[in-house]
Amino acid sequence: MRVVPSDLEIAQAHKMIPIRDIAASIGLDEDDIDYYGRYKAKIKLEVLEKFKDRPNGKYIDVTAITPTPLGEGKTVTTIGLTQALGKIGKKVICTLRQPSMGPVFGIKGGAAGGGYSQVVPMEDLNIHFTGDIHAVGQAHNLLAAMIDASILHKNPLNIDPLTIMWPRVVDVNDRALRNIVIGLGGRENGYPREAGFDITVASEVMAILALTTSLKDMRRRLGRIVIGYSYDGKPVTAEDLKAAGAMTVIMKEAIKPNLIQTLEGQPCILHAGPFANIAHGQCSILADMMALKLADYVVTESGFGADLGMEKFMNIKCRYSGLKPDCVVITCTIRALKMHGGVGNVVAGKPLPEEILRENVPAVERGCENLAHMIKIARYFGVPVLVSINRFVSDTDAEVEAVRQKALAAGAEGAYPITVWADGGAGAVDLARAVVEACEKPSNFQFLYPDHLTIKEKIEILATKVYNAAGVRYEPLAERKIAQFEAQGWGKLPICMAKTHLSISHDPKLLNVPRDYIFPIRDIRASVGAGFLYPLAGAMRTMPGLPSQPAAFKVDIDENGRTVGLF
């Protein structure tokens, strides 16, 4: 068996193409980009006007089954498929989210792909990159500071401190900051109140960055952010606090998408990084709009499974962008299908259980119920669906064939094993050809629900059609806030469900396809600036914590000044 070096070793050994040449390959000249060193650049928004008359390329979304805690390789698949499309002669760009440093130094790792299907410079994009996440954090925290300053200075907006729902943010997994008390130490430090920190990528500012379509649109969206309520029950916005203008100035460079490259020289536009639980989990609309004008094929990725990221891609991102996908690729692994079939317990940070590495076709077939459900969700939106099997060395031909048969029976156009982690683009050539063919098939794209439905009607469509629930139960707090949001005119906003990614349901312990259960809504919150409502089904962590053995333990600098231990 061929030994594949670590992701970092592969990235460091790779000779990158100067970003000037990558830009030129898609028709961009030096007036269209701002350099951030030799191998990364920002693309100016004027590019959209420059190429506005070009037809859009084909638009492919990569999603997954319900993942194990280790993930199923969506980013690896996205990059590998991009490289494979390049191998068969297609002009292609992939668009990805920027990883947060929280998971990088925690347990999950980065978001640059892996093995021979990576985007580079890997170290840069996992740590600091072009500063976009820092800009989001600064804009967010400026608003937080202005809220407390306004209250201290005679509270002209009559803000009720008990209603403030705008925390601080930091891009580190730091559980000790989840719940804090601020304003201690005397009147000059403000009024004491309970507060907390979220991780920066959970900020509504990050969701706005991903959903905006222009600088003016971002300015409007930042102004619409609701931070809490006045004593007489009126929403208080960032515009009311006179914060939105300064926030926009902080974000003026961050709004420009970032250009990098795959290991095989295809362009990648990497921009924005919103949570896929609390927010919608997609790279920016601007990245996709640019890529679709600059390439014949654009491969993007949605966070977590089709029940989370892909559903939000369709119902939220496409609603605001006006873009329509031509094909969906659902990624799966044999080990995840076995887990859904009742074999093995996959735990992040621990070795895979022995039983999950042994051939077990019946378990794979049982687990394919989850895959079939994800295919059904994708087909709701009227686009062709393909399945990619991210193949590991322990997977047998019989197991792969079982997945192929089940995928076809569920309505997929085809199912293809890929080996892009070990083989790069050469490991997904069959999938690439199938994607090209699928993108030429007729589609009838449609949203799952229209804007005019009530909040409850939208929630119930998601619960029954996507999460396979028998019905919905609303806690009293959720009932009150739904009525309040409808009265405030926010009922037309799409729904961005906040729930676990480890189950189709709200309960991470319910694997495969749960049935005959009631989906609980304990609360609902409004991201009016981003443009969605997010009901909470279960407890959602917006500030992760570090494990006992974080990835940070392994990261260091060697005697030659090179990074070591970063994946």
Coordinates of C-alpha atoms in Angstrom, one line a residue:
M1 CA 0.0 0.0 0.0
R2 CA 1.4 3.4 -1.0
V3 CA 2.1 5.7 2.0
V4 CA 0.6 9.2 1.5
P5 CA 2.5 11.9 3.3
S6 CA 0.7 14.3 5.8
D7 CA -1.4 17.1 4.4
L8 CA 1.2 19.6 5.6
E9 CA 4.1 17.7 4.0
I10 CA 2.3 17.5 0.7
A11 CA 1.5 21.2 0.8
Q12 CA 5.0 22.3 1.7
A13 CA 6.6 20.1 -1.0
H14 CA 4.3 21.5 -3.7
K15 CA 5.6 24.2 -6.0
M16 CA 2.8 26.7 -6.4
I17 CA 2.0 28.7 -9.5
P18 CA 2.3 32.5 -9.0
I19 CA -1.2 33.9 -8.3
R20 CA -0.8 36.3 -11.2
D21 CA -0.8 33.3 -13.6
I22 CA -3.8 31.7 -11.9
A23 CA -5.7 35.0 -12.3
A24 CA -4.6 35.3 -16.0
S25 CA -5.9 31.7 -16.6
I26 CA -9.5 33.0 -15.9
G27 CA -9.2 36.3 -17.7
L28 CA -8.2 38.5 -14.7
D29 CA -5.4 41.1 -15.1
E30 CA -3.5 43.1 -12.5
D31 CA -6.2 45.8 -12.3
D32 CA -8.7 43.2 -11.2
I33 CA -6.8 41.9 -8.2
D34 CA -5.0 43.0 -5.0
Y35 CA -1.9 40.9 -4.2
Y36 CA -1.4 39.4 -0.8
G37 CA 2.0 38.0 -1.4
R38 CA 2.9 35.8 -4.5
Y39 CA 0.3 33.1 -4.0
K40 CA -2.9 34.7 -2.9
A41 CA -4.9 37.8 -4.0
K42 CA -8.3 39.5 -3.5
I43 CA -10.6 40.0 -6.4
K44 CA -12.1 43.4 -6.8
L45 CA -15.9 43.7 -7.0
E46 CA -15.6 45.6 -10.3
V47 CA -15.0 42.2 -11.9
L48 CA -18.7 41.5 -11.7
E49 CA -19.4 44.6 -13.9
K50 CA -16.6 43.8 -16.2
F51 CA -17.9 40.3 -17.1
K52 CA -21.6 40.9 -16.6
D53 CA -22.4 40.0 -20.2
R54 CA -20.8 36.6 -20.0
P55 CA -23.2 33.6 -19.6
N56 CA -22.9 31.8 -16.3
G57 CA -21.1 28.5 -16.1
K58 CA -22.6 25.3 -14.7
Y59 CA -23.2 25.3 -10.9
I60 CA -22.5 22.2 -8.8
D61 CA -23.1 21.8 -5.1
V62 CA -21.3 19.2 -3.0
T63 CA -23.1 17.9 0.1
A64 CA -23.2 14.7 2.1
I65 CA -25.0 12.1 4.1
T66 CA -25.4 12.6 7.8
P67 CA -21.7 12.7 8.8
T68 CA -19.8 10.9 11.5
P69 CA -17.9 13.1 13.9
L70 CA -14.9 12.7 11.5
G71 CA -16.8 14.2 8.5
E72 CA -17.2 12.4 5.2
G73 CA -14.7 14.4 3.0
K74 CA -16.9 17.0 1.4
T75 CA -14.0 19.5 1.0
V76 CA -11.7 16.7 -0.3
T77 CA -14.5 15.7 -2.8
T78 CA -15.1 19.3 -3.8
I79 CA -11.4 20.0 -4.6
G80 CA -10.8 16.5 -6.1
L81 CA -13.8 16.9 -8.4
T82 CA -12.5 20.4 -9.4
Q83 CA -9.1 18.8 -10.2
A84 CA -10.8 16.0 -12.1
L85 CA -12.8 18.4 -14.2
G86 CA -9.5 20.1 -15.0
K87 CA -8.0 16.8 -16.0
I88 CA -10.8 16.2 -18.6
G89 CA -10.2 19.6 -20.1
K90 CA -12.8 21.8 -18.4
K91 CA -12.4 25.4 -17.3
V92 CA -13.3 25.1 -13.6
I93 CA -13.2 27.0 -10.4
C94 CA -14.1 25.7 -6.9
T95 CA -15.5 28.0 -4.2
L96 CA -15.0 27.3 -0.5
R97 CA -15.5 28.7 3.0
Q98 CA -12.5 30.0 4.9
P99 CA -11.7 27.8 8.0
S100 CA -11.9 29.2 11.5
M101 CA -8.8 28.9 13.7
G102 CA -11.1 27.4 16.4
P103 CA -11.4 24.0 14.8
V104 CA -7.9 24.2 13.3
F105 CA -6.4 24.2 16.9
G106 CA -9.2 22.1 18.3
I107 CA -10.1 18.7 17.0
K108 CA -11.8 19.0 13.6
G109 CA -8.9 20.4 11.6
G110 CA -8.9 22.9 8.8
A111 CA -10.9 23.2 5.6
A112 CA -8.2 23.0 2.9
G113 CA -9.0 19.5 1.8
G114 CA -6.5 16.7 2.3
G115 CA -4.0 14.4 0.8
Y116 CA -3.6 15.3 -2.9
S117 CA -6.9 17.1 -3.1
Q118 CA -6.0 20.4 -1.3
V119 CA -6.0 24.1 -1.9
V120 CA -2.8 26.0 -1.2
P121 CA -1.1 27.9 0.5
M122 CA -2.5 25.6 3.2
E123 CA -0.8 27.2 6.2
D124 CA -1.9 30.7 5.2
L125 CA -5.6 29.9 4.6
N126 CA -5.9 28.0 7.9
I127 CA -4.1 30.7 10.0
H128 CA -5.0 34.4 9.4
F129 CA -5.1 34.2 5.6
T130 CA -6.0 37.7 4.3
G131 CA -7.5 38.9 7.6
D132 CA -11.2 38.5 6.7
I133 CA -12.2 36.7 9.9
H134 CA -10.3 39.4 12.0
A135 CA -12.3 42.1 10.2
V136 CA -15.6 40.3 10.9
G137 CA -14.5 40.1 14.6
Q138 CA -13.6 43.8 14.8
A139 CA -16.8 44.9 13.1
H140 CA -18.9 42.7 15.4
N141 CA -17.0 43.8 18.6
L142 CA -17.2 47.5 17.6
L143 CA -21.0 47.1 17.6
A144 CA -20.9 45.3 21.0
A145 CA -18.8 48.2 22.5
M146 CA -21.1 50.8 21.1
I147 CA -24.1 49.1 22.7
D148 CA -22.6 49.3 26.2
A149 CA -21.3 52.9 25.6
S150 CA -24.8 53.9 24.6
I151 CA -26.3 52.5 27.8
L152 CA -23.6 54.2 29.9
H153 CA -24.1 57.6 28.2
K154 CA -27.7 58.1 29.4
N155 CA -29.2 55.3 27.2
P156 CA -30.8 57.6 24.6
L157 CA -32.2 54.6 22.7
N158 CA -33.9 53.3 25.9
I159 CA -32.2 49.9 25.5
D160 CA -33.4 47.2 27.9
P161 CA -30.1 45.5 28.9
L162 CA -31.9 42.2 29.7
T163 CA -32.9 41.9 26.0
I164 CA -29.4 42.4 24.5
M165 CA -28.5 39.5 22.3
W166 CA -25.3 40.7 20.8
P167 CA -22.3 39.0 22.5
R168 CA -18.6 39.6 21.8
V169 CA -16.7 37.2 19.5
V170 CA -13.2 35.7 19.3
D171 CA -11.8 33.1 16.8
V172 CA -10.7 30.6 19.4
N173 CA -12.4 27.6 21.0
D174 CA -12.7 29.1 24.5
R175 CA -15.5 27.6 26.6
A176 CA -14.6 29.8 29.6
L177 CA -15.9 32.8 27.7
R178 CA -19.4 31.4 26.9
N179 CA -21.0 33.1 29.9
I180 CA -19.4 36.1 31.6
V181 CA -20.2 39.3 33.5
I182 CA -19.0 42.6 32.1
G183 CA -19.0 46.1 33.5
L184 CA -17.3 45.3 36.8
G185 CA -15.0 47.8 38.6
G186 CA -17.0 50.9 38.9
R187 CA -19.3 53.2 37.0
E188 CA -16.6 54.3 34.5
N189 CA -16.5 50.7 33.2
G190 CA -20.2 50.6 32.4
Y191 CA -23.1 48.8 34.0
P192 CA -22.6 45.2 35.1
R193 CA -24.6 42.7 33.1
E194 CA -24.4 39.1 32.0
A195 CA -22.8 38.6 28.5
G196 CA -20.7 36.1 26.6
F197 CA -18.6 35.3 23.6
D198 CA -19.3 33.3 20.5
I199 CA -16.7 32.1 18.0
T200 CA -16.3 34.7 15.3
V201 CA -17.6 32.5 12.5
A202 CA -21.0 32.3 14.4
S203 CA -21.4 36.1 14.1
E204 CA -24.2 37.5 12.1
V205 CA -21.6 39.7 10.5
M206 CA -20.0 36.6 9.0
A207 CA -23.4 35.4 7.7
I208 CA -24.0 38.9 6.2
L209 CA -20.6 38.7 4.4
A210 CA -21.6 35.4 2.9
L211 CA -25.0 36.5 1.7
T212 CA -24.3 40.1 0.5
T213 CA -24.2 40.9 -3.2
S214 CA -22.5 44.4 -3.1
L215 CA -20.9 46.9 -0.8
K216 CA -24.1 48.9 -0.6
D217 CA -26.1 45.8 0.1
M218 CA -23.7 44.9 2.9
R219 CA -24.1 48.4 4.4
R220 CA -27.9 48.0 4.4
R221 CA -27.7 44.5 6.0
L222 CA -25.3 45.6 8.7
G223 CA -27.7 48.5 9.5
R224 CA -30.6 46.0 9.9
I225 CA -28.9 44.0 12.6
V226 CA -31.2 43.8 15.7
I227 CA -29.1 43.8 18.9
G228 CA -32.0 43.8 21.4
Y229 CA -35.1 45.8 22.3
S230 CA -36.0 49.0 24.0
Y231 CA -38.0 49.1 27.2
D232 CA -41.2 49.6 25.2
G233 CA -40.5 46.5 23.1
K234 CA -39.2 48.1 19.9
P235 CA -36.2 46.4 18.1
V236 CA -32.9 48.4 18.4
T237 CA -30.6 48.1 15.3
A238 CA -27.0 48.8 14.4
E239 CA -28.4 51.7 12.4
D240 CA -30.0 53.2 15.5
L241 CA -26.7 53.0 17.3
K242 CA -24.9 54.7 14.3
A243 CA -22.5 51.8 14.1
A244 CA -23.3 50.4 10.6
G245 CA -21.2 52.9 8.7
A246 CA -18.0 52.2 10.7
M247 CA -18.7 48.5 10.5
T248 CA -18.9 48.7 6.7
V249 CA -15.5 50.5 6.6
I250 CA -13.9 47.8 8.6
M251 CA -15.4 45.2 6.2
K252 CA -14.4 47.1 3.0
E253 CA -11.5 44.8 2.1
A254 CA -13.0 41.6 3.6
I255 CA -15.9 41.8 1.1
K256 CA -13.5 41.1 -1.7
P257 CA -13.3 37.3 -2.4
N258 CA -9.9 35.6 -2.1
L259 CA -8.1 33.8 -5.0
I260 CA -5.9 30.8 -4.4
Q261 CA -5.3 27.5 -6.2
T262 CA -5.6 23.7 -6.0
L263 CA -2.6 21.4 -6.0
E264 CA -3.2 20.8 -9.7
G265 CA -3.5 24.5 -10.6
Q266 CA -7.2 25.1 -10.9
P267 CA -8.4 28.5 -9.4
C268 CA -10.2 28.4 -6.0
I269 CA -12.2 31.4 -4.7
L270 CA -12.2 31.1 -0.9
H271 CA -14.4 33.5 0.9
A272 CA -16.5 33.8 4.2
G273 CA -17.0 31.1 6.7
P274 CA -20.3 31.1 8.5
F275 CA -21.4 28.3 10.9
A276 CA -23.5 25.6 9.3
N277 CA -25.6 25.1 12.4
I278 CA -26.6 28.6 13.5
A279 CA -26.0 30.2 10.1
H280 CA -26.2 28.8 6.6
G281 CA -22.7 27.3 6.2
Q282 CA -21.8 28.4 2.7
C283 CA -19.0 30.4 1.0
S284 CA -20.1 33.8 -0.2
I285 CA -22.6 34.6 -2.9
L286 CA -20.0 37.0 -4.3
A287 CA -17.5 34.2 -4.7
D288 CA -20.0 32.1 -6.7
M289 CA -21.2 35.0 -8.8
M290 CA -17.6 35.8 -9.8
A291 CA -16.7 32.2 -10.4
L292 CA -19.7 31.6 -12.6
K293 CA -18.7 34.4 -14.9
L294 CA -15.0 33.2 -15.0
A295 CA -15.4 29.5 -15.6
D296 CA -17.5 26.9 -17.4
Y297 CA -18.0 24.8 -14.2
V298 CA -18.1 26.0 -10.6
V299 CA -17.9 23.4 -7.8
T300 CA -19.0 24.7 -4.4
E301 CA -19.6 23.0 -1.0
S302 CA -22.4 23.2 1.6
G303 CA -21.7 22.5 5.3
F304 CA -22.6 19.2 6.9
G305 CA -25.3 16.9 5.4
A306 CA -28.0 17.6 2.8
D307 CA -30.5 18.2 5.6
L308 CA -28.5 21.2 6.8
G309 CA -26.0 22.8 4.4
M310 CA -27.6 21.8 1.1
E311 CA -31.1 22.7 2.2
K312 CA -29.8 26.2 3.3
F313 CA -27.9 26.5 0.1
M314 CA -31.1 26.0 -1.9
N315 CA -33.6 27.9 0.3
I316 CA -31.4 30.8 1.6
K317 CA -28.3 31.3 -0.6
C318 CA -30.0 30.7 -3.9
R319 CA -33.0 32.8 -2.8
Y320 CA -30.8 35.8 -2.3
S321 CA -28.4 35.2 -5.1
G322 CA -30.9 34.3 -7.8
L323 CA -28.5 31.5 -8.9
K324 CA -29.8 28.0 -9.8
P325 CA -27.7 24.8 -9.3
D326 CA -27.3 22.4 -12.2
C327 CA -26.3 19.4 -10.2
V328 CA -25.9 18.1 -6.6
V329 CA -23.2 15.6 -5.6
I330 CA -23.8 13.8 -2.3
T331 CA -20.7 12.5 -0.6
C332 CA -20.7 9.4 1.5
T333 CA -18.2 6.9 3.1
I334 CA -18.7 3.2 3.7
R335 CA -17.7 3.6 7.4
A336 CA -20.5 6.2 7.9
L337 CA -23.0 4.0 6.2
K338 CA -22.0 1.1 8.5
M339 CA -22.4 3.4 11.5
H340 CA -25.9 4.3 10.3
G341 CA -26.5 0.6 9.8
G342 CA -25.8 0.0 13.5
V343 CA -22.2 -1.1 13.4
G344 CA -19.4 0.7 15.3
N345 CA -19.3 3.9 17.3
V346 CA -17.1 6.6 15.6
V347 CA -15.6 9.0 18.1
A348 CA -13.5 12.0 17.1
G349 CA -9.9 11.7 18.3
K350 CA -10.1 7.9 18.8
P351 CA -9.2 5.0 16.4
L352 CA -11.9 3.6 14.3
P353 CA -13.5 0.5 15.9
E354 CA -12.4 -2.8 14.3
E355 CA -15.9 -3.9 13.3
I356 CA -16.3 -0.8 11.1
L357 CA -13.2 -1.8 9.1
R358 CA -14.5 -5.4 8.3
E359 CA -16.7 -6.1 5.3
N360 CA -20.4 -5.9 6.2
V361 CA -22.7 -5.5 3.2
P362 CA -25.9 -5.8 5.2
A363 CA -24.9 -2.9 7.5
V364 CA -24.0 -0.8 4.5
E365 CA -27.4 -1.5 2.9
R366 CA -29.2 -0.6 6.1
G367 CA -27.2 2.6 6.4
C368 CA -28.1 3.5 2.8
E369 CA -31.5 4.5 4.1
N370 CA -29.7 7.7 5.2
L371 CA -28.2 8.2 1.7
A372 CA -31.6 7.5 0.1
H373 CA -33.2 10.2 2.3
M374 CA -30.5 12.7 1.4
I375 CA -31.1 12.0 -2.3
K376 CA -34.8 12.6 -1.8
I377 CA -34.1 15.9 -0.1
A378 CA -31.9 17.0 -3.0
R379 CA -34.6 15.9 -5.6
Y380 CA -37.2 18.2 -3.9
F381 CA -35.3 21.1 -5.5
G382 CA -35.6 19.7 -9.0
V383 CA -32.0 19.2 -9.9
P384 CA -30.0 16.0 -11.0
V385 CA -28.3 14.2 -8.1
L386 CA -25.1 12.1 -8.2
V387 CA -23.4 10.2 -5.4
S388 CA -19.7 10.1 -4.7
I389 CA -18.2 7.3 -2.5
N390 CA -15.1 8.6 -0.8
R391 CA -13.3 5.3 -0.8
F392 CA -10.9 4.1 1.9
V393 CA -8.5 1.1 1.5
S394 CA -10.7 -1.0 3.9
D395 CA -13.8 -0.6 1.6
T396 CA -14.6 -3.7 -0.5
D397 CA -15.9 -3.9 -4.0
A398 CA -19.1 -5.6 -2.7
E399 CA -19.7 -2.7 -0.3
V400 CA -19.2 -0.1 -3.0
E401 CA -21.5 -2.0 -5.4
A402 CA -24.2 -2.1 -2.6
V403 CA -24.1 1.7 -2.3
R404 CA -24.2 2.1 -6.1
Q405 CA -27.4 -0.1 -6.4
K406 CA -29.1 1.7 -3.4
A407 CA -28.3 5.1 -4.8
L408 CA -29.7 4.3 -8.2
A409 CA -32.8 2.9 -6.6
A410 CA -33.3 6.1 -4.6
G411 CA -33.2 8.2 -7.8
A412 CA -29.6 9.2 -8.2
E413 CA -28.2 9.6 -11.7
G414 CA -25.2 7.5 -10.7
A415 CA -22.8 6.6 -7.9
Y416 CA -19.0 6.7 -8.3
P417 CA -16.2 5.7 -6.0
I418 CA -13.5 8.3 -5.8
T419 CA -9.9 8.2 -4.5
V420 CA -9.0 11.8 -4.7
W421 CA -7.2 12.0 -1.3
A422 CA -4.6 9.5 -2.5
D423 CA -4.7 10.2 -6.3
G424 CA -5.8 13.8 -6.7
G425 CA -7.9 14.6 -9.8
A426 CA -7.2 11.3 -11.4
G427 CA -9.2 9.6 -8.7
A428 CA -12.5 11.3 -9.7
V429 CA -12.4 11.3 -13.5
D430 CA -15.5 9.1 -13.8
L431 CA -17.4 11.3 -11.4
A432 CA -16.3 14.4 -13.3
R433 CA -17.6 13.0 -16.6
A434 CA -20.9 12.1 -14.9
V435 CA -21.2 15.7 -13.5
V436 CA -20.7 17.1 -17.0
E437 CA -23.4 14.9 -18.3
A438 CA -25.8 15.6 -15.4
C439 CA -25.4 19.4 -15.9
E440 CA -26.8 19.0 -19.4
K441 CA -29.9 17.3 -18.2
P442 CA -33.1 19.3 -17.9
S443 CA -33.9 20.6 -14.4
N444 CA -36.8 22.3 -12.7
F445 CA -35.3 24.2 -9.8
Q446 CA -37.7 25.2 -7.1
F447 CA -37.6 26.3 -3.5
L448 CA -39.1 24.0 -0.8
Y449 CA -41.4 26.8 0.4
P450 CA -42.6 30.3 -0.8
D451 CA -41.8 33.5 1.1
H452 CA -45.4 34.2 2.0
L453 CA -46.0 31.2 4.2
T454 CA -46.1 31.8 8.0
I455 CA -43.1 31.0 10.1
K456 CA -44.8 27.9 11.5
E457 CA -45.8 26.6 8.1
K458 CA -42.1 26.9 6.9
I459 CA -40.8 25.2 10.0
E460 CA -43.3 22.3 9.6
I461 CA -42.4 21.8 6.0
L462 CA -38.8 21.4 7.0
A463 CA -39.6 19.2 9.9
T464 CA -41.7 16.7 8.0
K465 CA -40.1 16.7 4.6
V466 CA -36.4 17.2 5.5
Y467 CA -36.1 16.0 9.1
N468 CA -38.7 13.2 8.7
A469 CA -40.6 14.1 11.8
A470 CA -44.3 13.4 12.5
G471 CA -44.9 16.9 13.7
V472 CA -43.5 19.9 15.6
R473 CA -43.7 20.9 19.3
Y474 CA -43.2 24.6 20.2
E475 CA -42.0 25.6 23.7
P476 CA -43.8 28.6 25.2
L477 CA -40.8 30.9 24.5
A478 CA -40.8 29.9 20.8
E479 CA -44.6 30.5 20.6
R480 CA -44.2 34.0 22.0
K481 CA -41.3 35.0 19.7
I482 CA -42.9 33.6 16.6
A483 CA -46.0 35.8 17.3
Q484 CA -43.6 38.7 17.9
F485 CA -41.6 38.2 14.7
E486 CA -44.8 37.9 12.6
A487 CA -46.1 41.1 14.1
Q488 CA -42.8 42.9 13.3
G489 CA -43.0 41.8 9.7
W490 CA -40.2 39.3 9.7
G491 CA -42.4 36.3 8.8
K492 CA -41.4 36.4 5.1
L493 CA -37.7 35.6 5.9
P494 CA -36.5 32.1 5.1
I495 CA -35.8 29.6 7.9
C496 CA -32.3 28.7 8.9
M497 CA -32.7 25.7 11.3
A498 CA -30.2 25.5 14.1
K499 CA -29.9 21.8 14.9
T500 CA -27.3 19.0 15.3
H501 CA -25.4 17.9 12.2
L502 CA -25.0 14.4 13.6
S503 CA -28.6 13.4 12.9
I504 CA -31.4 14.2 10.5
S505 CA -33.4 14.9 13.6
H506 CA -32.7 17.3 16.6
D507 CA -31.1 14.5 18.6
P508 CA -27.5 13.5 17.7
K509 CA -28.1 9.9 19.1
L510 CA -30.8 9.2 16.5
L511 CA -28.9 7.8 13.5
N512 CA -29.9 6.7 10.0
V513 CA -33.5 7.9 9.3
P514 CA -35.5 8.6 12.5
R515 CA -39.2 8.2 12.2
D516 CA -42.4 8.9 14.2
Y517 CA -40.9 11.5 16.5
I518 CA -41.9 15.1 17.3
F519 CA -39.4 17.8 16.3
P520 CA -39.0 20.3 19.2
I521 CA -38.5 24.1 18.8
R522 CA -37.4 25.6 22.1
D523 CA -36.6 29.1 20.8
I524 CA -36.4 31.2 17.7
R525 CA -34.0 34.1 16.9
A526 CA -33.8 36.7 14.2
S527 CA -30.8 37.5 12.0
V528 CA -32.6 40.3 10.3
G529 CA -29.4 41.7 8.7
A530 CA -28.4 38.4 7.2
G531 CA -32.0 37.8 6.2
F532 CA -33.2 34.7 8.0
L533 CA -34.8 33.4 11.2
Y534 CA -33.2 30.6 13.1
P535 CA -35.3 28.3 15.3
L536 CA -33.3 26.4 17.9
A537 CA -34.0 22.6 18.0
G538 CA -31.9 21.4 20.9
A539 CA -28.9 23.0 22.6
M540 CA -26.6 24.8 20.0
R541 CA -23.1 25.7 21.0
T542 CA -21.9 28.9 19.4
M543 CA -18.6 28.8 21.3
P544 CA -16.9 25.4 21.0
G545 CA -14.4 24.2 23.7
L546 CA -11.0 22.6 23.3
P547 CA -10.7 18.9 23.9
S548 CA -8.2 17.3 26.4
Q549 CA -5.8 16.7 23.5
P550 CA -6.3 19.7 21.1
A551 CA -4.6 19.8 17.8
A552 CA -2.7 22.8 19.1
F553 CA -0.5 20.4 21.1
K554 CA 1.1 19.2 17.8
V555 CA 1.7 22.5 16.1
D556 CA 5.1 24.0 16.3
I557 CA 8.1 25.5 14.4
D558 CA 11.1 23.4 13.5
E559 CA 14.7 24.4 13.6
N560 CA 14.4 25.8 10.1
G561 CA 11.4 28.0 10.9
R562 CA 8.9 25.7 9.1
T563 CA 5.5 24.9 10.5
V564 CA 5.1 21.3 11.7
G565 CA 2.1 19.3 13.1
L566 CA -0.6 21.2 11.2
F567 CA -2.6 18.1 10.0

